[in-house]
Amino acid sequence: MSDHVRDLASVRGATEQLLAAAELWDESTVHEPSRLPGWSRGHVLAHLSRNADALRNVLRGLPMYAGGEIRDREIEAGAPRPLAEQLADLRASSERFLAEAAVPADWSRTVRLRNGVTDLASQLPFRRWAEIELHHVDLGAGYELEDLPRDFLVRETDFLAERFADHPRVVSTGIRSGEGLVRTTGGGADGPPVVVSGTEADVLGWLSGRRDGSALTVEGGPLPVLPPL
């Protein structure tokens, strides 16, 4: 199977895992705070539903969102819904995305995301997989970075390290994971190079803004402050 086909299978599996976990909640759980500032768990679920529709738009050659304000309003409107309605929406929107991805297409084409960002169509399934996995952690309901599939941990860490490469606010930074993987990032800011070491989960938590990096070991200087994603 090609990479995007494998990733689509991972999208389906991660979605089912999240839905199965949330189906065990009582009604109050969905309205409690998530780990994302200002967002309830309902906000996170509403975002995941609208993100599925947005990535479906991208596959169809349409704008990802009609506009940033509309995107925000849709999430706010969807956040307070009952749990059953939230889960039905997430399941239906996910199936719409997967159905669109099953249509024969040129997966090597370039597509446009938000804010002028472009990528290959073949990367969209991985982007969707990342949304599901990381926001499952953000729900704060028992799924942690340590529970992420290892192949996802490695690929998302690679993706974020590349994203911060040559960033003008980040010094040259070597990254060593407990699994023996070595990466580099930063390099656009003046200052001595540093080396950051830790478990794959702690490294990803730092790169993604989900952990403060206090569990990491830093050599050569202070832990770089990463800009928000």
CSV table of C-alpha atoms in Angstrom, one decimal:
chain,number,residue,atom,x,y,z
A,1,MET,CA,0.0,0.0,0.0
A,2,SER,CA,1.1,3.6,-0.6
A,3,ASP,CA,1.8,5.8,2.3
A,4,HIS,CA,-1.5,7.8,2.0
A,5,VAL,CA,-3.4,4.5,1.9
A,6,ARG,CA,-1.7,3.4,5.1
A,7,ASP,CA,-2.4,6.8,6.7
A,8,LEU,CA,-6.0,6.6,5.8
A,9,ALA,CA,-6.3,3.3,7.6
A,10,SER,CA,-4.6,4.9,10.6
A,11,VAL,CA,-7.1,7.8,10.4
A,12,ARG,CA,-10.0,5.4,10.6
A,13,GLY,CA,-8.5,3.4,13.4
A,14,ALA,CA,-7.6,6.5,15.5
A,15,THR,CA,-11.1,7.9,14.9
A,16,GLU,CA,-12.8,4.7,16.1
A,17,GLN,CA,-10.5,4.6,19.1
A,18,LEU,CA,-11.4,8.2,20.1
A,19,LEU,CA,-15.2,7.6,19.5
A,20,ALA,CA,-15.1,4.4,21.6
A,21,ALA,CA,-13.4,6.2,24.5
A,22,ALA,CA,-15.9,9.2,24.3
A,23,GLU,CA,-18.9,6.9,24.2
A,24,LEU,CA,-18.1,5.9,27.7
A,25,TRP,CA,-18.4,9.5,29.0
A,26,ASP,CA,-21.4,10.7,30.9
A,27,GLU,CA,-23.1,13.8,29.7
A,28,SER,CA,-21.2,16.2,31.9
A,29,THR,CA,-17.8,15.1,30.7
A,30,VAL,CA,-18.2,16.6,27.3
A,31,HIS,CA,-18.8,20.0,28.8
A,32,GLU,CA,-15.8,20.0,31.2
A,33,PRO,CA,-12.5,21.8,30.3
A,34,SER,CA,-10.1,20.2,28.0
A,35,ARG,CA,-6.3,20.7,28.2
A,36,LEU,CA,-6.5,23.5,25.6
A,37,PRO,CA,-6.9,26.9,27.2
A,38,GLY,CA,-10.5,28.2,26.9
A,39,TRP,CA,-11.8,25.1,25.2
A,40,SER,CA,-14.1,22.4,26.7
A,41,ARG,CA,-14.0,18.9,25.4
A,42,GLY,CA,-17.0,19.9,23.3
A,43,HIS,CA,-14.8,22.5,21.6
A,44,VAL,CA,-12.2,19.9,20.8
A,45,LEU,CA,-14.8,17.5,19.3
A,46,ALA,CA,-16.5,20.2,17.3
A,47,HIS,CA,-13.1,21.3,15.9
A,48,LEU,CA,-12.3,17.7,14.9
A,49,SER,CA,-15.6,17.5,13.0
A,50,ARG,CA,-15.1,20.7,11.2
A,51,ASN,CA,-11.5,19.8,10.4
A,52,ALA,CA,-12.7,16.7,8.7
A,53,ASP,CA,-15.0,18.7,6.5
A,54,ALA,CA,-12.2,21.3,5.9
A,55,LEU,CA,-9.8,18.7,4.7
A,56,ARG,CA,-12.5,17.2,2.5
A,57,ASN,CA,-12.8,20.6,1.0
A,58,VAL,CA,-9.1,20.6,0.3
A,59,LEU,CA,-9.3,17.3,-1.5
A,60,ARG,CA,-12.1,18.7,-3.6
A,61,GLY,CA,-10.1,21.7,-4.6
A,62,LEU,CA,-12.1,24.1,-2.5
A,63,PRO,CA,-11.0,26.6,0.2
A,64,MET,CA,-10.3,24.8,3.4
A,65,TYR,CA,-12.5,27.2,5.4
A,66,ALA,CA,-14.9,29.9,4.2
A,67,GLY,CA,-13.0,32.2,6.6
A,68,GLY,CA,-11.2,32.2,10.0
A,69,GLU,CA,-14.1,33.9,11.7
A,70,ILE,CA,-16.6,31.4,10.3
A,71,ARG,CA,-14.4,28.5,11.4
A,72,ASP,CA,-14.3,29.9,15.0
A,73,ARG,CA,-18.0,30.5,15.0
A,74,GLU,CA,-18.8,27.0,13.9
A,75,ILE,CA,-16.6,25.6,16.7
A,76,GLU,CA,-18.3,27.8,19.3
A,77,ALA,CA,-21.7,26.9,18.0
A,78,GLY,CA,-20.9,23.2,18.1
A,79,ALA,CA,-19.2,23.0,21.5
A,80,PRO,CA,-22.3,23.0,23.8
A,81,ARG,CA,-24.1,20.2,21.9
A,82,PRO,CA,-25.1,17.0,23.8
A,83,LEU,CA,-22.5,14.2,23.7
A,84,ALA,CA,-24.5,12.0,21.4
A,85,GLU,CA,-24.9,14.8,18.8
A,86,GLN,CA,-21.2,15.5,19.1
A,87,LEU,CA,-20.2,11.9,18.4
A,88,ALA,CA,-22.7,11.5,15.6
A,89,ASP,CA,-21.2,14.6,13.9
A,90,LEU,CA,-17.6,13.4,14.3
A,91,ARG,CA,-18.4,10.0,12.9
A,92,ALA,CA,-20.4,11.4,9.9
A,93,SER,CA,-17.8,14.1,9.1
A,94,SER,CA,-15.0,11.6,9.4
A,95,GLU,CA,-16.8,9.2,7.0
A,96,ARG,CA,-17.3,12.1,4.5
A,97,PHE,CA,-13.6,12.8,4.6
A,98,LEU,CA,-12.7,9.1,4.1
A,99,ALA,CA,-15.2,8.7,1.3
A,100,GLU,CA,-13.7,11.7,-0.5
A,101,ALA,CA,-10.2,10.2,0.0
A,102,ALA,CA,-11.4,7.0,-1.6
A,103,VAL,CA,-12.2,8.7,-4.9
A,104,PRO,CA,-9.4,8.1,-7.5
A,105,ALA,CA,-7.2,11.2,-7.7
A,106,ASP,CA,-3.7,12.5,-8.3
A,107,TRP,CA,-2.2,12.2,-4.9
A,108,SER,CA,1.0,13.9,-6.1
A,109,ARG,CA,-0.8,17.2,-6.7
A,110,THR,CA,-0.2,20.3,-4.6
A,111,VAL,CA,-3.1,21.5,-2.4
A,112,ARG,CA,-3.7,24.6,-0.5
A,113,LEU,CA,-4.4,24.7,3.2
A,114,ARG,CA,-5.0,27.7,5.6
A,115,ASN,CA,-2.9,30.9,5.6
A,116,GLY,CA,-1.3,30.2,2.2
A,117,VAL,CA,0.3,26.9,3.4
A,118,THR,CA,0.6,24.3,0.6
A,119,ASP,CA,1.4,20.6,0.7
A,120,LEU,CA,1.1,17.5,-1.3
A,121,ALA,CA,-2.3,15.8,-1.4
A,122,SER,CA,-0.7,12.6,-0.2
A,123,GLN,CA,0.2,14.3,3.1
A,124,LEU,CA,-3.4,15.2,4.0
A,125,PRO,CA,-4.2,11.8,5.5
A,126,PHE,CA,-1.3,12.1,7.9
A,127,ARG,CA,-2.3,15.7,8.8
A,128,ARG,CA,-5.8,14.4,9.6
A,129,TRP,CA,-4.3,11.5,11.7
A,130,ALA,CA,-2.2,14.1,13.6
A,131,GLU,CA,-5.3,16.1,14.4
A,132,ILE,CA,-7.1,13.1,15.8
A,133,GLU,CA,-4.2,11.7,17.8
A,134,LEU,CA,-3.0,15.0,19.4
A,135,HIS,CA,-6.5,16.3,20.1
A,136,HIS,CA,-7.4,12.9,21.7
A,137,VAL,CA,-4.6,13.7,24.1
A,138,ASP,CA,-5.9,17.3,24.5
A,139,LEU,CA,-9.3,15.9,25.7
A,140,GLY,CA,-7.6,15.0,29.0
A,141,ALA,CA,-9.6,11.9,29.4
A,142,GLY,CA,-6.9,9.2,29.9
A,143,TYR,CA,-5.1,9.1,26.5
A,144,GLU,CA,-1.6,10.4,26.8
A,145,LEU,CA,1.4,11.1,24.5
A,146,GLU,CA,2.9,7.9,25.8
A,147,ASP,CA,-0.1,6.0,24.3
A,148,LEU,CA,0.4,7.3,20.8
A,149,PRO,CA,1.4,4.7,18.2
A,150,ARG,CA,5.2,4.8,17.9
A,151,ASP,CA,5.2,5.3,14.1
A,152,PHE,CA,3.0,8.3,14.6
A,153,LEU,CA,5.3,9.7,17.4
A,154,VAL,CA,8.3,9.4,15.2
A,155,ARG,CA,6.7,11.0,12.1
A,156,GLU,CA,5.1,13.8,13.9
A,157,THR,CA,8.3,14.6,15.8
A,158,ASP,CA,10.1,14.6,12.4
A,159,PHE,CA,7.4,16.9,11.0
A,160,LEU,CA,7.6,19.4,13.8
A,161,ALA,CA,11.4,19.4,13.9
A,162,GLU,CA,11.4,20.2,10.2
A,163,ARG,CA,8.8,22.9,10.8
A,164,PHE,CA,11.1,24.8,13.2
A,165,ALA,CA,14.2,24.3,11.1
A,166,ASP,CA,16.0,27.6,10.4
A,167,HIS,CA,13.4,29.5,12.5
A,168,PRO,CA,14.7,33.0,13.2
A,169,ARG,CA,13.9,32.7,16.9
A,170,VAL,CA,15.3,29.3,17.6
A,171,VAL,CA,19.0,28.5,18.0
A,172,SER,CA,20.5,25.4,16.4
A,173,THR,CA,19.1,22.5,18.3
A,174,GLY,CA,20.0,18.9,18.3
A,175,ILE,CA,17.3,16.5,19.4
A,176,ARG,CA,18.1,13.0,20.9
A,177,SER,CA,15.2,10.7,21.8
A,178,GLY,CA,15.3,7.8,24.2
A,179,GLU,CA,14.8,5.5,21.3
A,180,GLY,CA,18.1,6.6,19.8
A,181,LEU,CA,16.8,8.9,17.0
A,182,VAL,CA,18.7,12.1,16.3
A,183,ARG,CA,17.3,15.2,14.7
A,184,THR,CA,18.2,18.9,14.2
A,185,THR,CA,15.9,21.9,14.3
A,186,GLY,CA,16.2,25.7,14.7
A,187,GLY,CA,19.3,27.4,13.5
A,188,GLY,CA,18.0,30.8,12.5
A,189,ALA,CA,18.8,32.6,15.8
A,190,ASP,CA,22.2,33.6,17.1
A,191,GLY,CA,23.6,31.7,20.0
A,192,PRO,CA,25.5,28.6,20.9
A,193,PRO,CA,23.9,25.3,19.8
A,194,VAL,CA,22.1,23.1,22.3
A,195,VAL,CA,21.2,19.5,22.5
A,196,VAL,CA,17.9,18.4,23.9
A,197,SER,CA,17.4,14.8,25.1
A,198,GLY,CA,14.3,12.9,26.3
A,199,THR,CA,11.7,10.3,25.6
A,200,GLU,CA,9.9,10.5,22.2
A,201,ALA,CA,6.7,11.4,24.0
A,202,ASP,CA,8.4,14.2,26.0
A,203,VAL,CA,10.2,15.6,22.9
A,204,LEU,CA,6.9,15.6,21.0
A,205,GLY,CA,5.2,17.2,23.9
A,206,TRP,CA,7.7,20.0,23.9
A,207,LEU,CA,7.7,20.5,20.1
A,208,SER,CA,3.9,20.6,20.0
A,209,GLY,CA,3.5,22.9,22.9
A,210,ARG,CA,1.8,20.3,25.0
A,211,ARG,CA,4.5,19.9,27.6
A,212,ASP,CA,6.9,22.5,29.1
A,213,GLY,CA,10.0,20.6,28.5
A,214,SER,CA,10.9,20.2,32.1
A,215,ALA,CA,11.4,16.5,31.7
A,216,LEU,CA,14.0,17.0,29.0
A,217,THR,CA,17.8,17.2,29.5
A,218,VAL,CA,19.4,20.2,27.8
A,219,GLU,CA,23.2,20.6,27.1
A,220,GLY,CA,24.9,23.8,25.9
A,221,GLY,CA,22.4,26.3,27.1
A,222,PRO,CA,18.8,26.8,28.2
A,223,LEU,CA,15.9,25.0,26.6
A,224,PRO,CA,14.8,27.0,23.5
A,225,VAL,CA,11.4,28.7,23.7
A,226,LEU,CA,9.5,27.5,20.6
A,227,PRO,CA,7.0,29.8,18.9
A,228,PRO,CA,3.4,28.6,18.9
A,229,LEU,CA,2.2,26.4,16.1
